[in-house]
Coordinates of C-alpha atoms in Angstrom, one line a residue:
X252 CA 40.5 -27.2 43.7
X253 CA 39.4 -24.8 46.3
X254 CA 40.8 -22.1 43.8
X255 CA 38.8 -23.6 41.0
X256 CA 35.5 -23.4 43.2
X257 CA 35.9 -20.0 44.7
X258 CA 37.0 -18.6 40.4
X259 CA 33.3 -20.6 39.3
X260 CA 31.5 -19.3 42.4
X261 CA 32.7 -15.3 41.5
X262 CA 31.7 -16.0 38.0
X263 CA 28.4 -17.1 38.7
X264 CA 27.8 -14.1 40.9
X265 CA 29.0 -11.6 38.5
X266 CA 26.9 -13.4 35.9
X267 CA 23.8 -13.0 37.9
X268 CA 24.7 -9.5 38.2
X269 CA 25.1 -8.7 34.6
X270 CA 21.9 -10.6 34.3
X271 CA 20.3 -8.3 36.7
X272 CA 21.7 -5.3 35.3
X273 CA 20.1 -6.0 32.1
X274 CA 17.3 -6.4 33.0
X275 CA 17.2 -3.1 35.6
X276 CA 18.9 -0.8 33.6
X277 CA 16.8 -0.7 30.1
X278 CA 13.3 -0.3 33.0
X279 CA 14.9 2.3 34.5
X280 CA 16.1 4.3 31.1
X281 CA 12.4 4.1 30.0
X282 CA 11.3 6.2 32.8
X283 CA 13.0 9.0 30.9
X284 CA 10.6 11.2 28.8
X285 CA 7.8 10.0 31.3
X286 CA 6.5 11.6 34.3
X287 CA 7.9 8.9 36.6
X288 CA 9.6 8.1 39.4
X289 CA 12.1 6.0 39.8
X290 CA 12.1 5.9 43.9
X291 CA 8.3 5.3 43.8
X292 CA 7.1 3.5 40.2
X293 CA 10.2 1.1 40.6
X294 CA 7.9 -1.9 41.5
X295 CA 6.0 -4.3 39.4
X296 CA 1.7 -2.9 39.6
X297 CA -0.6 -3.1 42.0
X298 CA -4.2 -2.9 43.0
X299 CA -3.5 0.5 43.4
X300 CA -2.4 1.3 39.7
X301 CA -5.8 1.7 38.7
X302 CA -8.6 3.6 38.7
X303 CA -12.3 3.2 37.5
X304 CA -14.7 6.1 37.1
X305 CA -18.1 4.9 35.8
X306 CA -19.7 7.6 33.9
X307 CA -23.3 7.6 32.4
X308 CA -21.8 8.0 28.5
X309 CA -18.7 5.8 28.6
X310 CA -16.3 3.8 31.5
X311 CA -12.5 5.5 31.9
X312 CA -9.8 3.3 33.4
X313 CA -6.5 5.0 34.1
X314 CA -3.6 2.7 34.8
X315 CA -0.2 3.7 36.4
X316 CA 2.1 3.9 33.0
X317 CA 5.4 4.2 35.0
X318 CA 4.8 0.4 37.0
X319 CA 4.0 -1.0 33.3
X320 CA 7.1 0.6 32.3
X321 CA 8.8 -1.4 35.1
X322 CA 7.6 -4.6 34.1
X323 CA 9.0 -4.8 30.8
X324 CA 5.9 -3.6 28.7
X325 CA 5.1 -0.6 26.9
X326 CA 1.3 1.2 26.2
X327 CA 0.5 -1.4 22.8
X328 CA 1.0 -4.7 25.3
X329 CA -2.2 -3.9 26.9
X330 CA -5.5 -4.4 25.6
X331 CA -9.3 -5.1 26.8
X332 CA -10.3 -8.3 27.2
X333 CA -7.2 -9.9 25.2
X334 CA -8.1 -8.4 21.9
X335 CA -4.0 -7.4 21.0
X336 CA -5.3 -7.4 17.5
X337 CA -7.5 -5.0 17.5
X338 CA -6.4 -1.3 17.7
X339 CA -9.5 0.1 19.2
X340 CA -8.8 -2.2 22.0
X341 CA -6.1 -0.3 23.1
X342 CA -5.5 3.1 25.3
X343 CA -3.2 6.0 25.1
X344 CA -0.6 7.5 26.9
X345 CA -1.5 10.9 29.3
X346 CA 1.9 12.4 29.9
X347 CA 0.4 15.5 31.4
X348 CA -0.3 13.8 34.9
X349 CA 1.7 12.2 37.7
X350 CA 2.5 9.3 36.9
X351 CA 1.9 9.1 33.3
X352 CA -1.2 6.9 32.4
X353 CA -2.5 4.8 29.9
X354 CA -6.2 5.7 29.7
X355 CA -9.2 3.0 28.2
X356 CA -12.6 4.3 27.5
X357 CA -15.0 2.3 26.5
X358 CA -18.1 3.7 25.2
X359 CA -21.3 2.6 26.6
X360 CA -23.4 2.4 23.5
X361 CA -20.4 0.1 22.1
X362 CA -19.4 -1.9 25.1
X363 CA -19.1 -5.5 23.7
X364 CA -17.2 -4.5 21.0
X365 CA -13.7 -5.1 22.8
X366 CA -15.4 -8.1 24.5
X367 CA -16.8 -6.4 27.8
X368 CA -19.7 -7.7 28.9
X369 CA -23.3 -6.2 30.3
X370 CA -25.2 -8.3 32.9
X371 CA -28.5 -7.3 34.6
X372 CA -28.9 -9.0 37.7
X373 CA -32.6 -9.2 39.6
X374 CA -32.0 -9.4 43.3
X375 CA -34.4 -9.2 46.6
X376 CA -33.9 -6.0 47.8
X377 CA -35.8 -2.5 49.2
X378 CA -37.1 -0.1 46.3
X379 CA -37.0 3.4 46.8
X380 CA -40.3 3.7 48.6
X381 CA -39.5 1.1 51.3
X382 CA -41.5 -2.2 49.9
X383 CA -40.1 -5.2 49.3
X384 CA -39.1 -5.7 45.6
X385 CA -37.0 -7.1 43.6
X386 CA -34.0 -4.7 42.7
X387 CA -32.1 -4.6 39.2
X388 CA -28.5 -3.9 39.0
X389 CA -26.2 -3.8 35.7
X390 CA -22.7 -5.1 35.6
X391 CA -20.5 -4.2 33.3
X392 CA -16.9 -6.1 33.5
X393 CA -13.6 -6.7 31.5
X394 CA -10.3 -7.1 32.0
X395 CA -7.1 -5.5 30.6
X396 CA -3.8 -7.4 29.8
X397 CA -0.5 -8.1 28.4
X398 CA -0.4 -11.0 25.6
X399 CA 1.5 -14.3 26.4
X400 CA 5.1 -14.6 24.5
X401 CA 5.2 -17.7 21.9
X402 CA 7.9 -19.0 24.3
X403 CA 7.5 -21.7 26.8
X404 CA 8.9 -19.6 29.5
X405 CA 9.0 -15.9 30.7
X406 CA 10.7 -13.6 32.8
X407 CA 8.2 -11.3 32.6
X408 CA 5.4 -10.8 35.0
X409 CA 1.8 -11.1 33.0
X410 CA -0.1 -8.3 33.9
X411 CA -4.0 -8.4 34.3
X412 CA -6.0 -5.7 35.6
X413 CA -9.8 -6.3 36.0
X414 CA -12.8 -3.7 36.5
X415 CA -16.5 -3.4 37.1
X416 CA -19.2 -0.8 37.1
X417 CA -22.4 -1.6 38.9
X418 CA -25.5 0.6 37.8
X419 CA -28.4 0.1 39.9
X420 CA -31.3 0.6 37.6
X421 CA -34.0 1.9 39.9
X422 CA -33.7 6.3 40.7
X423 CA -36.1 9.1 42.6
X424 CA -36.8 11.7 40.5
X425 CA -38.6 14.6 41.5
X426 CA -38.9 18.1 39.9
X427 CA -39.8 20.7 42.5
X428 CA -38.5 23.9 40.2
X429 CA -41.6 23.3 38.3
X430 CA -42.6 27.2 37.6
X431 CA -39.8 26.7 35.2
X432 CA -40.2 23.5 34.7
X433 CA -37.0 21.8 34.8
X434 CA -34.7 19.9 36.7
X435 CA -30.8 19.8 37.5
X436 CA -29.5 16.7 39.2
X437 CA -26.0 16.2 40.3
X438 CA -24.1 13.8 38.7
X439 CA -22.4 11.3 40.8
X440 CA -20.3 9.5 38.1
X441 CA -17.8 7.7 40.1
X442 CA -20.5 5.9 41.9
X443 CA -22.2 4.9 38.7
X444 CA -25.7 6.2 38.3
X445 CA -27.3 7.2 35.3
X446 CA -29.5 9.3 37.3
X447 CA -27.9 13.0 35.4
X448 CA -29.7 11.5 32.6
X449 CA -33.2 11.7 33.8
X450 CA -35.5 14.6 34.1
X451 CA -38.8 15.4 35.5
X452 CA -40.7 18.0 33.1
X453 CA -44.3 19.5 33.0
X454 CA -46.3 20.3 30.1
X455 CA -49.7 22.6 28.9
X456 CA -51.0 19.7 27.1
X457 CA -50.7 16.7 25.6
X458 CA -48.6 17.5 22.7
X459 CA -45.5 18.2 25.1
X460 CA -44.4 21.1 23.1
X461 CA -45.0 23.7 25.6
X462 CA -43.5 23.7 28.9
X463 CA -45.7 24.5 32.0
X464 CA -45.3 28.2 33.5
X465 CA -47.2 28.0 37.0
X466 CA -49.0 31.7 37.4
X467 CA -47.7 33.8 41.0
X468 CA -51.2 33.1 42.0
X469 CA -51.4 29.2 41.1
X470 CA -53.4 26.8 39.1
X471 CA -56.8 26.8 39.7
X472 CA -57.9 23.1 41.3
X473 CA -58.7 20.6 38.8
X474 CA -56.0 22.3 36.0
X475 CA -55.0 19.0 34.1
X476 CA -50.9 19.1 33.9
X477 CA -48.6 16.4 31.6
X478 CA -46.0 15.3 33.0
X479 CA -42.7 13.8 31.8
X480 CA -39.7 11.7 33.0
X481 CA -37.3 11.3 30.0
X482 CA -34.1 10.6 29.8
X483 CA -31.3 12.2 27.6
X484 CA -28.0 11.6 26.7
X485 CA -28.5 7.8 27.6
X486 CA -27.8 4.9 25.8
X487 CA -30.5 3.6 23.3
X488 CA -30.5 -0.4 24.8
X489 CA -32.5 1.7 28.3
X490 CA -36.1 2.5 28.6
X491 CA -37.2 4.2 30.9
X492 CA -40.0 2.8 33.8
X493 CA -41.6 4.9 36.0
X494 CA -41.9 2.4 38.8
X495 CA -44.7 4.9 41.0
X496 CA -45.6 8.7 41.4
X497 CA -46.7 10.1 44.3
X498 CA -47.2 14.3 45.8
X499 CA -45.9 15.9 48.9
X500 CA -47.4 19.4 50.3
X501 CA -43.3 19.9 51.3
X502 CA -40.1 19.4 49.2
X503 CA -39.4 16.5 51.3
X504 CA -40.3 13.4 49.4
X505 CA -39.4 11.6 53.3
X506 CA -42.8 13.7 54.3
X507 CA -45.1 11.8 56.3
X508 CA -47.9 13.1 54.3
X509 CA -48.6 12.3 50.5
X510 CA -50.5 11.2 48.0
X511 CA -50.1 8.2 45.3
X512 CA -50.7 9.4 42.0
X513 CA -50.2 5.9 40.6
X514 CA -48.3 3.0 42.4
X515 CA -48.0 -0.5 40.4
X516 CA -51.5 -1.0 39.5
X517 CA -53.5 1.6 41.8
X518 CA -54.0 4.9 40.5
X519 CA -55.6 8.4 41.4
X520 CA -58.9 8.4 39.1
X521 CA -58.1 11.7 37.4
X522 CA -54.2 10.4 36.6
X523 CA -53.8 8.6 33.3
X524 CA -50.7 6.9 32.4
X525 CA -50.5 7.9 28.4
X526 CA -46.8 6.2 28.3
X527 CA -44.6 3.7 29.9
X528 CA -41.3 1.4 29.3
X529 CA -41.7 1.6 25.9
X530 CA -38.9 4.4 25.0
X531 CA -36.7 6.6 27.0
X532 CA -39.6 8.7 28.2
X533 CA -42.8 8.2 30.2
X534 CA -46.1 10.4 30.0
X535 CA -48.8 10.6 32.1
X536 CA -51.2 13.7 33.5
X537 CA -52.7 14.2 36.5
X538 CA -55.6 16.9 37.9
X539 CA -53.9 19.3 40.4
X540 CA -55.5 19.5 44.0
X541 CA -54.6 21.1 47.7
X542 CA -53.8 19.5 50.3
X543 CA -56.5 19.6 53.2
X544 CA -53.8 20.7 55.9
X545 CA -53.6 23.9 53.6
X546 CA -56.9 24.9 54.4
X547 CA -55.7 27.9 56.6
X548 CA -54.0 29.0 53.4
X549 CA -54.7 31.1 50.4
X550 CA -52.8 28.9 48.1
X551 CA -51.8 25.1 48.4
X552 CA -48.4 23.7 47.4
X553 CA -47.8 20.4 45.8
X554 CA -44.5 18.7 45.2
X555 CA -44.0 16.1 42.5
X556 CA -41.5 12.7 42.7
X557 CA -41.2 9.5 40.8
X558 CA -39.7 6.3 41.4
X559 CA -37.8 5.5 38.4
X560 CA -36.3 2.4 37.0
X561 CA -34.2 1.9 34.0
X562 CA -34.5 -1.5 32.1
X563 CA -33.4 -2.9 28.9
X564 CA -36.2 -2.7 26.1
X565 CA -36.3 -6.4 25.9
X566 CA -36.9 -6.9 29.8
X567 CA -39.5 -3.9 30.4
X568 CA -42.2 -5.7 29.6
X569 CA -41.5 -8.5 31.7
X570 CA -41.3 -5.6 34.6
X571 CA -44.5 -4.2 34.0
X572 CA -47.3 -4.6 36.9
X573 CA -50.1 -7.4 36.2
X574 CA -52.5 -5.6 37.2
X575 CA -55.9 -7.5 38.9
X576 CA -58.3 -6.4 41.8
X577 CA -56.1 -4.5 44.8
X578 CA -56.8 -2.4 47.6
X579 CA -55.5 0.9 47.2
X580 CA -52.3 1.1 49.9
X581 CA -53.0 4.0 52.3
X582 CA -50.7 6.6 54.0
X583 CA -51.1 4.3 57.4
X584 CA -49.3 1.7 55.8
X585 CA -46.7 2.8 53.7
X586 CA -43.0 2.7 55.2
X587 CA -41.0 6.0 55.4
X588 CA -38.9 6.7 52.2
X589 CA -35.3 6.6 53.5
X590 CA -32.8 7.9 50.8
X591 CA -30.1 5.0 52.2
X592 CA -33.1 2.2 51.5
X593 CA -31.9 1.2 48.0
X594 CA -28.8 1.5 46.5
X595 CA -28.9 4.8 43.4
X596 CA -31.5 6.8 45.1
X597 CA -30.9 10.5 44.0
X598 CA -32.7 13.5 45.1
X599 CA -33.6 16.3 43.8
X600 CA -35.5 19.2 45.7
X601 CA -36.5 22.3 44.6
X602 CA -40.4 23.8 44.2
X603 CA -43.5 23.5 44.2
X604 CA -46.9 23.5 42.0
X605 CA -49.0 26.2 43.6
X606 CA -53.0 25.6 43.7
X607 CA -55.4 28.3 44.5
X608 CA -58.9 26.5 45.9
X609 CA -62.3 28.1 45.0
X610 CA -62.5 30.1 47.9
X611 CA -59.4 31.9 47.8
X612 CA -60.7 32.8 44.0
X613 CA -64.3 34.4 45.5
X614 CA -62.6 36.2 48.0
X615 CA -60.1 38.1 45.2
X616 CA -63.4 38.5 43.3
X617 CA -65.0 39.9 46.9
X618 CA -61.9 42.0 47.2
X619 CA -62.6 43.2 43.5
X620 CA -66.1 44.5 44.2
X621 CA -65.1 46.3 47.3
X622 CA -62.5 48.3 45.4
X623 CA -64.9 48.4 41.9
X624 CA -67.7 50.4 44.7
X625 CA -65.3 52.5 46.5
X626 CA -63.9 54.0 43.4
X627 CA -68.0 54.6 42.1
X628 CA -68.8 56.1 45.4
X629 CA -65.5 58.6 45.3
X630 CA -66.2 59.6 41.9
X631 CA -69.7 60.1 42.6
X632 CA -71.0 59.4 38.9
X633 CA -73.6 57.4 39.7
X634 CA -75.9 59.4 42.1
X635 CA -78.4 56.1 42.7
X636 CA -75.7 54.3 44.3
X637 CA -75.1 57.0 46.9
X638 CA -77.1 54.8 49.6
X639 CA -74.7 51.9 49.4
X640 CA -71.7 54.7 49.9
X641 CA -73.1 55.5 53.6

């Protein structure tokens, strides 16, 4: 009896061995041909196993190939959002990295096609400028997965990897590079900003054909400059809001001094807001001026930035200002811009406009005459003119 019991005990353990070995061994072989390891990628996946980078054109997920590998599954068992069916729903195989990958992109501009979804959120929050506001943010989620076998049971682990990209919708955007009148912002894709899509440009006039060249000895006061915030390169279901614009005599947007060129529904009298969140660009011009605390100087600098928000073309309307009888907000009362106050801030320095006042102008034309007489009284052509030479 004893005999019996220790023969159906070994059989049962060798059983469970061969089961073991079946079910090791065919994991294992598939790690050939695949930049894996066995001592490291032996394990069923983890949080770890993938990666998200949030781009401005399209979302990448990368997922660990060698752990899928592991689990029994090859690249055509995972899909977005449970759509098997439907090859476009599927990724590919990178073979040139360590581990090899499976890589999904999904294109921005054709997001819910595999089922992912777009949600804009409004939240209480801190805009750019430091007032209270109310803050947009985009989600965009999903979800990648194996299909579920037509048995009852499994011995296979389902695997479900889930991702996110969160877009705040509101950006600073300021062009100081303006005497060549464009901008280059830095692209912070992993953190998901569609801020390398904007750009602040100046114009001659109000065709926005020809870009603004700034002269070595500046505008002249009262020059009326277009300006442009557009975006490029961005999905058609954004417009773009400019949420305020405002001047600095510094490249410093934080600088204590400026001045509001329009802010919700107060604006500069000689600023004229030609476009606004109805496409992906906004227009408006503005007379140039010099700062008072220049007054020691022969020219005047002026720095341009706008708060910028991003908003689907159905929404931007419902984000516009309602404008009625306010008092303008002055310098005194306005909170220091802190890059950290709102989530998607971006800034770009560079600069400036330069100004020339009336003054400085009189005095080149002063300068002029002295030089014009002292080459008359050298020459000595005009002999009448010899008592202003003494």
């Amino acid at each position: 009896m004893k005999n019996n019991s220790f023969l159906g005990f070994a059989m049962e353990q060798i059983w469970l061995l061969l089961l073991l070995t079946t079910r090791v061994l065919p994991g294992s072989a598939q790690f050939n041909g695949y930049n894996c390891d066995a001592n490291l990628h032996s394990r069923f996946p983890a949080e770890r196993d993938i990666n998200v980078y949030c781009g401005v054109q399209a979302i990448t997920m990368k997922i660990n190939f060698c752990t899928v590998l592991f689990s029994g599954y090859s690249e055509a068992d995972l899909a977005l959002n449970g759509r098997h069916g439907d090859s476009h729903c599927r990724g590919f195989i990178n073979n040139n990295t360590f581990p090899a990958v499976v890589i999904f992109i999904i294109n921005l501009s054709t997001l819910e096609g595999c089922g992912n979804s777009l949600v804009v959120s409004t939240v209480p929050g801190v805009s750019a400028y430091g007032n209270a506001t109310s803050v947009q943010i985009g989600n965009i989620s999903g979800y990648i997965d194996t299909p579920d076998p037509p048995t009852i049971i499994s011995y296979l682990p389902g695997l479900l990897y889930k991702f996110s990209c969160s877009y705040p919708l509101e950006y600073l955007v300021n062009n100081t590079q303006l005497a060549s009148s464009s901008a280059a912002i830095s692209v912070r894709e992993n953190n998901g900003t569609f801020v390398s899509t904007l750009n602040l440009l100046l114009y001659n006039d109000s065709t926005y054909n020809q870009q603004l060249i700034i002269p070595s000895i500046g505008l002249p006061l009262k020059t009326k400059v277009f300006a442009a915030v557009q975006a490029t390169n961005l999905d058609g279901r954004w417009n773009v809001l400019m949420d305020y614009c405002y001047t600095t005599p510094s490249g410093n947007p934080n600088d204590d001094t400026r001045y509001d060129l329009f802010l919700s529904c107060d604006k500069d009298p000689q600023t004229t807001v030609i476009e606004n969140g109805r496409s992906q660009r906004g227009r408006f011009s503005f007379e140039v001026f010099r700062f008072v605390k220049h007054k020691n100087q022969k020219m005047s600098t002026v720095f341009l930035h706008c708060v910028t928000k991003l908003c689907r073309a159905d929404d931007c309307p419902f984000l516009m200002p309602v404008c009625g009888h306010r008092e303008r907000r002055d310098v005194g009362r306005r909170t220091t811009l802190s890059p950290q106050s709102t989530s998607g801030n971006a800034i770009l320095s560079a600069g400036p406009i330069i100004t020339r006042s009336v003054s400085n102008t009189i005095a080149n034309n002063i300068q002029v005459l002295h030089i014009l007489i002292s080459a008359i009284c050298q020459s000595n052509i005009l002999h009448h003119f010899n008592e202003y030479c003494e």
